[in-house]
Tab-separated table of C-alpha atoms and ligand atoms in Angstrom:
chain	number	residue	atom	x	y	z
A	27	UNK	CA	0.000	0.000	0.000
A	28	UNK	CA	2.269	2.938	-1.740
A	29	UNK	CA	4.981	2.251	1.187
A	30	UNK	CA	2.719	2.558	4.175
A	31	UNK	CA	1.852	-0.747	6.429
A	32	UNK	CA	-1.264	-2.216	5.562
A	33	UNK	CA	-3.052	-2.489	9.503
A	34	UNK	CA	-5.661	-4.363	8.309
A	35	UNK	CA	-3.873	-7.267	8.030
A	36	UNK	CA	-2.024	-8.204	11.167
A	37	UNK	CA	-3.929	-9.293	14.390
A	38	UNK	CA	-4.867	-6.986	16.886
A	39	UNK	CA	-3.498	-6.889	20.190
A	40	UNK	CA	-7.060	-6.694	21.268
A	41	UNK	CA	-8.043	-9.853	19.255
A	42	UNK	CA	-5.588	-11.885	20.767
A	43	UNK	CA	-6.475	-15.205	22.826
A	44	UNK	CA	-4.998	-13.846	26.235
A	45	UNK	CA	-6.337	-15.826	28.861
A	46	UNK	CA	-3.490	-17.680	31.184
A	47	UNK	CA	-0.958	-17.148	28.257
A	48	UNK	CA	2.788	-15.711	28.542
A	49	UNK	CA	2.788	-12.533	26.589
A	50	UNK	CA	6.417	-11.964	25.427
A	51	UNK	CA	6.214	-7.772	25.143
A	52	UNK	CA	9.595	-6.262	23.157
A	53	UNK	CA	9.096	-2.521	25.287
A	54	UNK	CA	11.568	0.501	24.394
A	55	UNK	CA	12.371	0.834	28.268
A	56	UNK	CA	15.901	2.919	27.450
A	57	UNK	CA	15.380	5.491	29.801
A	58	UNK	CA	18.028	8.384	30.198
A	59	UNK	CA	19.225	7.683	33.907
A	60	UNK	CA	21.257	9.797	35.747
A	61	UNK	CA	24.913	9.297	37.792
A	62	UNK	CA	23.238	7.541	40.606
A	63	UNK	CA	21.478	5.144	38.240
A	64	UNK	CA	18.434	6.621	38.862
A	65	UNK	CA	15.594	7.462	35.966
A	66	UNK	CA	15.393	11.095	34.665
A	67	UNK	CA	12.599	10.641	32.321
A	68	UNK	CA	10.100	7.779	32.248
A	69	UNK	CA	8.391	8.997	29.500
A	70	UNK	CA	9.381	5.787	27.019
A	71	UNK	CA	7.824	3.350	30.333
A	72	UNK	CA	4.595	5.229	30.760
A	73	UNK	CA	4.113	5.208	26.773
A	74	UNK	CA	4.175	1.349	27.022
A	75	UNK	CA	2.203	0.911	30.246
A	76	UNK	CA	-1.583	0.832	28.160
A	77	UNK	CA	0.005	-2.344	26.200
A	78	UNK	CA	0.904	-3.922	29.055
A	79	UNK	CA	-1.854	-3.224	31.687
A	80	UNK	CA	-4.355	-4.377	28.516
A	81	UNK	CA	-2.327	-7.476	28.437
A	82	UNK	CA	-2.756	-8.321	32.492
A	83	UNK	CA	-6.740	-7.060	32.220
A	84	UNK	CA	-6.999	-9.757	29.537
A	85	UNK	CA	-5.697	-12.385	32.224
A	86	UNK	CA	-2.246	-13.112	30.512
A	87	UNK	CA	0.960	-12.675	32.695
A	88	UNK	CA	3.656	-10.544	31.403
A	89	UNK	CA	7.654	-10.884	30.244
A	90	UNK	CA	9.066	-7.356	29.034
A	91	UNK	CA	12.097	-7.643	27.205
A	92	UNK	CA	13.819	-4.532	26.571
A	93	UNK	CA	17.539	-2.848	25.893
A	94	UNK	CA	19.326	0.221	27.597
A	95	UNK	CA	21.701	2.179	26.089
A	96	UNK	CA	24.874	0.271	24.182
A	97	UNK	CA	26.289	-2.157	26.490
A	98	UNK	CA	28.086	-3.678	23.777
A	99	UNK	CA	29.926	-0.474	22.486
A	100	UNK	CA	30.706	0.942	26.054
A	101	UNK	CA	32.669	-1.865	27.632
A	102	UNK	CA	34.403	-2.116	30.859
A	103	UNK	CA	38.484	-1.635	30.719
A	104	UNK	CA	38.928	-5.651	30.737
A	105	UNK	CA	36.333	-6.142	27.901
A	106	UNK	CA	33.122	-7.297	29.920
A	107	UNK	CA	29.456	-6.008	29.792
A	108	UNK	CA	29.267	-3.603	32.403
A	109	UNK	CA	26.305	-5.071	34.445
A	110	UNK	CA	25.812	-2.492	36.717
A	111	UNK	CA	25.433	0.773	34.878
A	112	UNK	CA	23.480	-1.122	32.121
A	113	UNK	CA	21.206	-3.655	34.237
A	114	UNK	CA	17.297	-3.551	34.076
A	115	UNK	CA	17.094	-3.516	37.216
A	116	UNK	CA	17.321	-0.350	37.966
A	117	UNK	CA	13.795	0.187	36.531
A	118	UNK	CA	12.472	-2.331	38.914
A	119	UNK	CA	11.557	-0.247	42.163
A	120	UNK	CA	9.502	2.708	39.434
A	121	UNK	CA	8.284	0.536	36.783
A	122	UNK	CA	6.092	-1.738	40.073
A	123	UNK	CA	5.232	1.354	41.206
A	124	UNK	CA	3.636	2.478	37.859
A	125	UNK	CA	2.253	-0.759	37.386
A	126	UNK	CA	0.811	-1.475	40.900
A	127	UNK	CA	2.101	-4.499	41.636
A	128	UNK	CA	5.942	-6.423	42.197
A	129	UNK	CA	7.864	-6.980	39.119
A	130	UNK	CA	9.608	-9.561	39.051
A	131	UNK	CA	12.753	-9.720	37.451
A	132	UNK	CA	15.502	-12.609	35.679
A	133	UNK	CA	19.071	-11.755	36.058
A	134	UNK	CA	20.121	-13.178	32.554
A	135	UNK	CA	17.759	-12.760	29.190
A	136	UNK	CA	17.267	-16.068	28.233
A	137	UNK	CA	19.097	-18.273	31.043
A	138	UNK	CA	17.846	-20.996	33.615
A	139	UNK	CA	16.796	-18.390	35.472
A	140	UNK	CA	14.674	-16.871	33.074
A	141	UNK	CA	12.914	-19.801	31.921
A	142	UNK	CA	12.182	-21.128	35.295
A	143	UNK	CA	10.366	-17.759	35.984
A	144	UNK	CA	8.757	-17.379	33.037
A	145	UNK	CA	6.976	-20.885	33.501
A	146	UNK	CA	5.966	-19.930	37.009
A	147	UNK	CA	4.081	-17.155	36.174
A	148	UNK	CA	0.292	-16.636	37.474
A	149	UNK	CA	-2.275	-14.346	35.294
A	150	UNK	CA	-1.728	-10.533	36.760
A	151	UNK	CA	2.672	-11.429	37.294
A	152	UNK	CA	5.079	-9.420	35.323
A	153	UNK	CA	9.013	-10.436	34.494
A	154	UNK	CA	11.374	-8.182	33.497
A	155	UNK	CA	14.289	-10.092	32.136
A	156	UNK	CA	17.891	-8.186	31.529
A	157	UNK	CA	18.906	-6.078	29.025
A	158	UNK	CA	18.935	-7.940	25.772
A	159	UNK	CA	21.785	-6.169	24.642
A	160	UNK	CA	23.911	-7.842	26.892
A	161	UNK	CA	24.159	-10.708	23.752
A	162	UNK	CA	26.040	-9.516	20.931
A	163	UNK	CA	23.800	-11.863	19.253
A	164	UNK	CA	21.035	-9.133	19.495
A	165	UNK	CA	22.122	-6.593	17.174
A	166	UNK	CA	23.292	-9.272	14.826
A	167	UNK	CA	19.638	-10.684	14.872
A	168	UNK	CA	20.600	-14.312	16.040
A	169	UNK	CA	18.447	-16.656	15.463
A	170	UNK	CA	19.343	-19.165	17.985
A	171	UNK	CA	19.462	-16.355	20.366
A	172	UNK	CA	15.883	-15.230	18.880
A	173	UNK	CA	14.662	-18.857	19.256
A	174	UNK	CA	15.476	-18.137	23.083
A	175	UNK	CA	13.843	-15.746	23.819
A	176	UNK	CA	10.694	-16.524	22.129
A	177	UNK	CA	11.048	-19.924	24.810
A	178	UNK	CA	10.170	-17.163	27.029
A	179	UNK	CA	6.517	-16.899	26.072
A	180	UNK	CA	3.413	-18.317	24.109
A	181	UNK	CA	2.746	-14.829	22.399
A	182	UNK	CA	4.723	-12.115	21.072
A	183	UNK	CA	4.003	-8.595	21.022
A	184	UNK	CA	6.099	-5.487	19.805
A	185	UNK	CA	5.766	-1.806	21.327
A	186	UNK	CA	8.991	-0.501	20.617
A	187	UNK	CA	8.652	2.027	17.796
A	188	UNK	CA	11.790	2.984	18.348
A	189	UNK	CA	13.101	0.423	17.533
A	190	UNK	CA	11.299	-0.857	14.919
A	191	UNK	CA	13.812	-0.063	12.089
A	192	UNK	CA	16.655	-2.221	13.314
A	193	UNK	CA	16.435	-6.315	12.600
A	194	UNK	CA	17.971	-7.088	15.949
A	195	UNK	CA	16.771	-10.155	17.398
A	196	UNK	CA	13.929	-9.243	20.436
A	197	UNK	CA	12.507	-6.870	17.876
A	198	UNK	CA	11.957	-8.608	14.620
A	199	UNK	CA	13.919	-12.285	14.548
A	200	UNK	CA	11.790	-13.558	17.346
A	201	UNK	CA	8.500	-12.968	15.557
A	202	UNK	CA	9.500	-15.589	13.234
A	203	UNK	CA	8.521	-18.254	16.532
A	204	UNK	CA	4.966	-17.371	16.660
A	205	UNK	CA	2.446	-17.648	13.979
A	206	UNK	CA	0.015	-14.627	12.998
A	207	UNK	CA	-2.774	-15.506	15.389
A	208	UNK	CA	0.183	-15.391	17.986
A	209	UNK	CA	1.874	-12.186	17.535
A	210	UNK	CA	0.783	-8.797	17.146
A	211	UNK	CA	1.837	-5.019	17.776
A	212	UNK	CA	1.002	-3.375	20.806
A	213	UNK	CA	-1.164	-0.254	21.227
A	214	UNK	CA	1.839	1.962	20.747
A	215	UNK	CA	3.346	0.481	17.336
A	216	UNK	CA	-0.528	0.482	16.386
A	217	UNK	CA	-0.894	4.724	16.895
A	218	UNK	CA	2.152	5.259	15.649
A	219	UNK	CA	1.172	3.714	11.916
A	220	UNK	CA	-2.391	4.690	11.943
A	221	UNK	CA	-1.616	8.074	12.412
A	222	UNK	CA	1.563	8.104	9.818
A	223	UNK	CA	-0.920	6.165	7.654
A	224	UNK	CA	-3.228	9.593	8.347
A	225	UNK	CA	-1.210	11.791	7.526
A	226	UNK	CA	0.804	10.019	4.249
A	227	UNK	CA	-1.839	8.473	2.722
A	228	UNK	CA	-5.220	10.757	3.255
A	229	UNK	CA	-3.889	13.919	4.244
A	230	UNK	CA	-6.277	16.929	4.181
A	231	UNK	CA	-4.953	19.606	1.694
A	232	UNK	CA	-2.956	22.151	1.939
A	233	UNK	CA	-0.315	19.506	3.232
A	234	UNK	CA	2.619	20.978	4.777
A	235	UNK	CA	6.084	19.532	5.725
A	236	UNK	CA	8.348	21.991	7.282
A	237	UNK	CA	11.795	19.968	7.389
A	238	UNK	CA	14.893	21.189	9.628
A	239	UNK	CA	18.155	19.509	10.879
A	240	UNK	CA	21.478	19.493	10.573
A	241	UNK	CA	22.198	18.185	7.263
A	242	UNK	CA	20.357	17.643	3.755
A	243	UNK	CA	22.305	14.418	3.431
A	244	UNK	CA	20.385	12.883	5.913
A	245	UNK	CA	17.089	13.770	4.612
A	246	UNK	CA	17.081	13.086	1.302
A	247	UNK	CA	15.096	10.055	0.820
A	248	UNK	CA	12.285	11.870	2.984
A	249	UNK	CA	12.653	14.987	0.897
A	250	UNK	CA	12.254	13.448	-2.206
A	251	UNK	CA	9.135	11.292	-0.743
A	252	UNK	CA	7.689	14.643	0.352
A	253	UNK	CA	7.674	15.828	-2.798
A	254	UNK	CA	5.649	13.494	-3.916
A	255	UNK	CA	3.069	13.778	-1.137
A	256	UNK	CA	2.987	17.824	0.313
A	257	UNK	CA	1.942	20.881	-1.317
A	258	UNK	CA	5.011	22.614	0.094
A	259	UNK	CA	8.113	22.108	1.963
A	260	UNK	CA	9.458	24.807	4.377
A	261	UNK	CA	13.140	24.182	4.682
A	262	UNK	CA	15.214	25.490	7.459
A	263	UNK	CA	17.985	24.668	9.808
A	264	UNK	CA	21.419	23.871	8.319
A	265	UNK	CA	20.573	22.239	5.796
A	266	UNK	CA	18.714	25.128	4.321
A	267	UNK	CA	22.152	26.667	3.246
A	268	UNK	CA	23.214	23.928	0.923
A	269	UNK	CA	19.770	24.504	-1.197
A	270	UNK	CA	20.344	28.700	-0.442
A	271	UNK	CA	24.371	28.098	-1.876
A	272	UNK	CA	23.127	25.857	-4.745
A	273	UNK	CA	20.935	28.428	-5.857
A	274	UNK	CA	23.725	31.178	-5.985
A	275	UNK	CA	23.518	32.545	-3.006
A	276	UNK	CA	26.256	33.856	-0.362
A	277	UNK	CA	26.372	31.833	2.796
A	278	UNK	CA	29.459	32.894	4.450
A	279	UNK	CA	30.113	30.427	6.632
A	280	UNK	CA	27.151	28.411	7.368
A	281	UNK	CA	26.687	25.086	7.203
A	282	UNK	CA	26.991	23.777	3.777
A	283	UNK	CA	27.204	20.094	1.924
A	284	UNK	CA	29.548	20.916	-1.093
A	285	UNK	CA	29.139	17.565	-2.139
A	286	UNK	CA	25.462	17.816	-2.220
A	287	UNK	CA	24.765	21.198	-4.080
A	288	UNK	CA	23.663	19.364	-7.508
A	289	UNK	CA	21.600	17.286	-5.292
A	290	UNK	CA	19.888	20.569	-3.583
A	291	UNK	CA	19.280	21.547	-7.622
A	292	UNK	CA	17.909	18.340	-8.522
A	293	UNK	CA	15.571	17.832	-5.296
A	294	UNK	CA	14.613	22.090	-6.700
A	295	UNK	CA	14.083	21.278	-10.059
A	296	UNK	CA	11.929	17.722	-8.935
A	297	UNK	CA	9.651	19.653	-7.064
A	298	UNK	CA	8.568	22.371	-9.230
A	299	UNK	CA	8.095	19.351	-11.658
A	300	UNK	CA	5.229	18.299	-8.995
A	301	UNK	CA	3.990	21.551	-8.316
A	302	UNK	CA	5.572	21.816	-5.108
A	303	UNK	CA	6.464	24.805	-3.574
A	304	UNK	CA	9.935	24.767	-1.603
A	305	UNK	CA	10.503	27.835	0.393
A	306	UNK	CA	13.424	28.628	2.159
A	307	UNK	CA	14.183	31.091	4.902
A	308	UNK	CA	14.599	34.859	3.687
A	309	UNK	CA	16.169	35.407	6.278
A	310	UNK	CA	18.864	34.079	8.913
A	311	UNK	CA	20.139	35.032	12.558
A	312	UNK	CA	23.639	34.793	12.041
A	313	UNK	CA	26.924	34.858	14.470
A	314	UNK	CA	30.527	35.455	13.550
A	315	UNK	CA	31.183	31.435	14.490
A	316	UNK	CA	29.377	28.660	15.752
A	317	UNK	CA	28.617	30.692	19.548
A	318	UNK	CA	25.641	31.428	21.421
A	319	UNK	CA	25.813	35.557	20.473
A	320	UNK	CA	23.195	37.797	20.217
A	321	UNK	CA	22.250	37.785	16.475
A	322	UNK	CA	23.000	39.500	13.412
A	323	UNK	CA	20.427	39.760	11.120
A	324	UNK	CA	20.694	39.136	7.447
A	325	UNK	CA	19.011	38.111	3.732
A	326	UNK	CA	20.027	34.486	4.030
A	327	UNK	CA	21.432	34.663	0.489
A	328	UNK	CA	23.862	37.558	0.854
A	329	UNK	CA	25.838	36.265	4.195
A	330	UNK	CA	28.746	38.167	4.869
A	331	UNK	CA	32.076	35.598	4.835
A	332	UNK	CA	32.949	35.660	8.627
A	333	UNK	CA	29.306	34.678	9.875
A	334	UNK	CA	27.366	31.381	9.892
A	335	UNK	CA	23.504	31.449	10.245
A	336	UNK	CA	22.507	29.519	12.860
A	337	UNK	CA	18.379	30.371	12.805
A	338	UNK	CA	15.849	31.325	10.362
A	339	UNK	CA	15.320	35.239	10.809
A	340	UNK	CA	12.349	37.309	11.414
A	341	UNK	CA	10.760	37.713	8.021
A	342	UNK	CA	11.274	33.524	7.919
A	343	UNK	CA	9.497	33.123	10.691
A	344	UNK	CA	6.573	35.447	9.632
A	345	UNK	CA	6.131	33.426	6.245
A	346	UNK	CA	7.142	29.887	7.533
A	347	UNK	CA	3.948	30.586	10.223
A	348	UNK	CA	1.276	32.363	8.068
A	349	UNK	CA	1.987	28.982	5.397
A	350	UNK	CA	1.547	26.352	8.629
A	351	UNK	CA	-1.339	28.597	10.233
A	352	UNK	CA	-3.182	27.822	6.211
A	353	UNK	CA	-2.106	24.385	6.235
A	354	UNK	CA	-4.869	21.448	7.233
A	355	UNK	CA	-2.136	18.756	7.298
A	356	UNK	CA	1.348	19.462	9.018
A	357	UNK	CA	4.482	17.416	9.289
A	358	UNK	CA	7.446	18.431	11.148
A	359	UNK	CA	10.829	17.046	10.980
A	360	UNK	CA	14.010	18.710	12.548
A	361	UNK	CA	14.557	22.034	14.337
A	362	UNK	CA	15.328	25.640	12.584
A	363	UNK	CA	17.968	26.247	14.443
A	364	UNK	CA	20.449	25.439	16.945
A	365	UNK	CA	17.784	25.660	18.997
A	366	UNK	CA	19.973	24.472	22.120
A	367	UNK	CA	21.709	27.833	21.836
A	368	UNK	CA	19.235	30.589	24.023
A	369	UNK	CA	19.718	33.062	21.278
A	370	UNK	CA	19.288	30.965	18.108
A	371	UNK	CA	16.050	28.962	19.388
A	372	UNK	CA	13.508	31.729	18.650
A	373	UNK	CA	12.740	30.417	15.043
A	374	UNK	CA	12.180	26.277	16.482
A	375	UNK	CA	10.124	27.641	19.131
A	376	UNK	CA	7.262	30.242	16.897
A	377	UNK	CA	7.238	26.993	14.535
A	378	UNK	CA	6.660	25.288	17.400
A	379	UNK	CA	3.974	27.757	18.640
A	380	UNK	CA	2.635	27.845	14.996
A	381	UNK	CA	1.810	24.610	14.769
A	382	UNK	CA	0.089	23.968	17.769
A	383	UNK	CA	-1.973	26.912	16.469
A	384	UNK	CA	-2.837	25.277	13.300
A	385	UNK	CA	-3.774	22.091	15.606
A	386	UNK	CA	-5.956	24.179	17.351
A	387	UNK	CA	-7.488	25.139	14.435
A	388	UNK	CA	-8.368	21.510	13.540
A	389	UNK	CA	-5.358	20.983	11.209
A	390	UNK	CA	-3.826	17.478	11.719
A	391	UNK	CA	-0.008	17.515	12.813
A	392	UNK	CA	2.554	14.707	13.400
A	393	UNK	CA	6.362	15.876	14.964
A	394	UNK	CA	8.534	13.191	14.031
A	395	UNK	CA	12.119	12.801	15.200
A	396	UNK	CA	14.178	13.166	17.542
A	397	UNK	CA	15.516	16.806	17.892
A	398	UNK	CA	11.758	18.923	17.006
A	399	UNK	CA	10.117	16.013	19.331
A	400	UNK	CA	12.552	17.805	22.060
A	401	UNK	CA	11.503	21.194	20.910
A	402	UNK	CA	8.337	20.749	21.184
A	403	UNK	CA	8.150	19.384	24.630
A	404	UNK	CA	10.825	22.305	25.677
A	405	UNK	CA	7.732	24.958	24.253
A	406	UNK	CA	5.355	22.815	26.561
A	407	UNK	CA	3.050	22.798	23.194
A	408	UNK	CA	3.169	18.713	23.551
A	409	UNK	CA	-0.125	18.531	24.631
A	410	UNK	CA	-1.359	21.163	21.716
A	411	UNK	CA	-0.273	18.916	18.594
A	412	UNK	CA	-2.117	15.602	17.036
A	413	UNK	CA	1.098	13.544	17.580
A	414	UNK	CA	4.793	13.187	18.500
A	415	UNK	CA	6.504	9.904	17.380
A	416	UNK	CA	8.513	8.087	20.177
A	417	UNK	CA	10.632	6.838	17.343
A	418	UNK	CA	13.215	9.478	15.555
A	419	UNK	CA	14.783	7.227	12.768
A	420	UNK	CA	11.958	4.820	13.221
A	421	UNK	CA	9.568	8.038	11.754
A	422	UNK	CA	11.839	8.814	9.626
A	423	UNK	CA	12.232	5.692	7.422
A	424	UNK	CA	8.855	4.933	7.735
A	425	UNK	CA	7.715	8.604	6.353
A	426	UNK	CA	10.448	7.443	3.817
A	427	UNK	CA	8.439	4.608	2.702
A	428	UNK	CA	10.986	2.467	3.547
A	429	UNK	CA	10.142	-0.921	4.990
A	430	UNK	CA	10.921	-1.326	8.304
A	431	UNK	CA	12.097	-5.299	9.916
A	432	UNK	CA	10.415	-4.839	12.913
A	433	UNK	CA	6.836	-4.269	11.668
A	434	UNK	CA	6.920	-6.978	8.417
A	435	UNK	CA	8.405	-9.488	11.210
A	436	UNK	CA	4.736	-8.980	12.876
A	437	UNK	CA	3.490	-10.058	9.071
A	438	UNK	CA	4.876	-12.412	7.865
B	508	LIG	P1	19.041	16.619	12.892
B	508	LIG	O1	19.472	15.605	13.897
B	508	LIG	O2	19.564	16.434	11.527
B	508	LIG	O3	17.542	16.879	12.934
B	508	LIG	O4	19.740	17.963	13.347
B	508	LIG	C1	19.529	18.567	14.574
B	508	LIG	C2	20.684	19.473	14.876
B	508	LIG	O5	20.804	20.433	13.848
B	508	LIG	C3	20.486	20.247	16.159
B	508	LIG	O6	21.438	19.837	17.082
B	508	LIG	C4	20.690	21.685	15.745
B	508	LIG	O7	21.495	22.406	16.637
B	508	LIG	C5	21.380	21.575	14.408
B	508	LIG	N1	21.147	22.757	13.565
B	508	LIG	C6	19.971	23.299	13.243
B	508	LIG	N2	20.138	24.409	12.517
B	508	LIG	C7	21.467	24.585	12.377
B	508	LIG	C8	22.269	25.568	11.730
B	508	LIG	N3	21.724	26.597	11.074
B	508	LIG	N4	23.605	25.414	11.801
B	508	LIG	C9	24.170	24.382	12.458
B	508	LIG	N5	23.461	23.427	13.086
B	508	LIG	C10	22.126	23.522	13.043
């Protein structure tokens, strides 16, 4: 279906046979924790608790398999795992308080220990087994390891967006253990397509992306997917300057893709071939190097040499907002700025404001990726937009059309 996942296909989560059955739940539980090891943001573990407290209403007991952070790249000197700042269970004391009731939890993934706990389980018990990344068979997608884990439990469900796009083994090898009627995504997964689906394959008209970010490089394939999908494109952020330079202009020293200006030209020239309107900002607040200075203001095409711009200016601002406050369908990928600099973060933030605005208004509006997902819940406007993905490169290959292993693993 034209790149987007066909959700009429797979079983539901709420159509699955739960009574007294293990449900085997792949959960995005890597939380940001602090020096002491303790959670600074349980926003990833209260996004999966609906999947998991509809699982336990439905009588089945629960196994959450999960990762945290890169065990496997940040090693201890002699070459081991470190256990301790990477273990699970650390997220024991919060997640039982969240979820009203012990957790119970396996100090190996796929072990004795695990097994023997798994098999105990009464209807209503939850088991949290260790950080699956603590295999290097994970990333590679093992399937003996996979086969493992899916010993764990007699159905498989997957609510981790996030990781959705890699073919690591708890996320897309162990679906291969469980037949359709026994596997399905959770309530998370589920949102996040319909409402992608929404917005890329019935979008109400004017559609408008605004795309930001560092680089054009790493928004190409979405780019030239966009342009086959939006009425316009509002381009800021860095990689605005590679399109501005390609068209002749003078960027000074802003961020700039020399390798990519006749790929700027040809994304141009493709989109005025589909009747879609690129703009780029006017305008830029600039500083003499990469430094968090009160701004200089110029036409982003005549930069002077010694500057960079490092934010969309004021007459940017007024046009990117009037063209999101007339659009009925809104996607945003990517800041406008270095928005983590005070004075540069004025641009991010109006778009920001603008949007919710248009939301208000009863325009549709999805924020996906990483870096605008933290602008927007730095504006507080979280609550004033249709959605924010939990999954940054997730979104973004999916809004690519690519296909992504850890939702066809849940079809096949
Ligand atoms: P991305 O991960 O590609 O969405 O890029 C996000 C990063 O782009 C943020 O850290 C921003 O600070 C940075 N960024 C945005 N605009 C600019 C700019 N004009 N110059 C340099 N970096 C920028």
């Amino acid at each position: 279906m034209n790149g987007l996942l066909d959700l009429t296909i797979n079983m539901k989560i709420t159509d699955l046979n739960l009574n007294n059955q293990r449900v085997l739940v792949r959960v995005d539980f890597n939380v940001p924790l602090n020096s002491a090891l303790e959670i600074t943001d349980d926003t990833r573990i209260l996004k999966a608790l609906p999947t998991i407290n509809l699982l336990l209403d439905g009588g089945a007991s629960v196994i959450l398999l999960s990762h945290l952070g890169r065990p496997q790249k940040k090693l201890t000197e002699d070459g081991n795992v470190n256990k301790e700042k990477f273990t699970l269970r650390n997220l024991v004391p919060h997640l039982s308080k969240l979820l009203n009731r012990p957790v119970h939890f396996a100090n190996d993934v796929y072990g004795t220990e695990a097994v023997t706990q798994s098999l105990s389980l009464n209807p209503g018990d939850v088991l949290l087994v260790e950080n699956t990344r603590f295999h290097k068979q994970e990333s590679k997608g093992d399937l003996e390891y996979a086969s493992r884990l899916a010993a764990l439990g007699d159905i498989y469900v997957n609510d981790a967006f996030g990781t959705a796009h890699r073919a690591h083994a708890s996320t897309t090898t162990v679906a291969k253990f469980f037949p359709r009627h026994r596997k399905s995504f959770g309530l998370l997964i589920d949102q996040e397509i319909e409402k992608a689906n929404l917005l890329m394959g019935s979008p109400k008209r004017p559609f408008v992306a605004v795309v930001g970010g560092a680089k054009v490089s790493d928004k190409i394939k979405l780019l030239e997917r966009l342009i086959e999908k939006v009425d316009k494109i509002l381009i800021g952020g860095g990689m605005a300057y590679t399109f501005v330079k390609a068209k002749g202009g003078d960027i000074g020293n802003s961020l700039c893709e020399i390798e990519h200006l006749d790929l700027a030209l040809e994304i141009l020239s493709k989109a005025e071939r589909n009747n879609v309107e690129i703009v780029l900002p006017i305008d830029s607040a600039c500083a003499e190097g990469f430094h968090d200075n009160s701004p200089i203001f110029h036409n982003s095409s005549s930069i002077p040499g010694n500057q960079m711009a490092l934010d969309i200016g004021p007459k940017a601002i007024e046009t990117f907002k009037e063209n999101i406050g007339n659009a009925k369908s809104i996607l945003w990928n990517g800041p406008l700025g270095v928005f983590e600099f005070k004075h540069f973060q004025l641009g991010t933030f109006q778009i920001a404001q603008a949007v919710a605005d248009a939301t208000q208004n009863g325009a549709f509006s999805l924020i996906g990726g990483g870096d605008s997902v933290a602008a927007i819940n730095q504006s507080g406007l979280a609550e004033k937009v249709s959605h924010i993905s939990t999954g940054g490169g997730a979104m973004l290959e999916y809004l690519e059309g690519k296909l992504l292993p850890g939702l066809n693993a849940i079809l096949d």
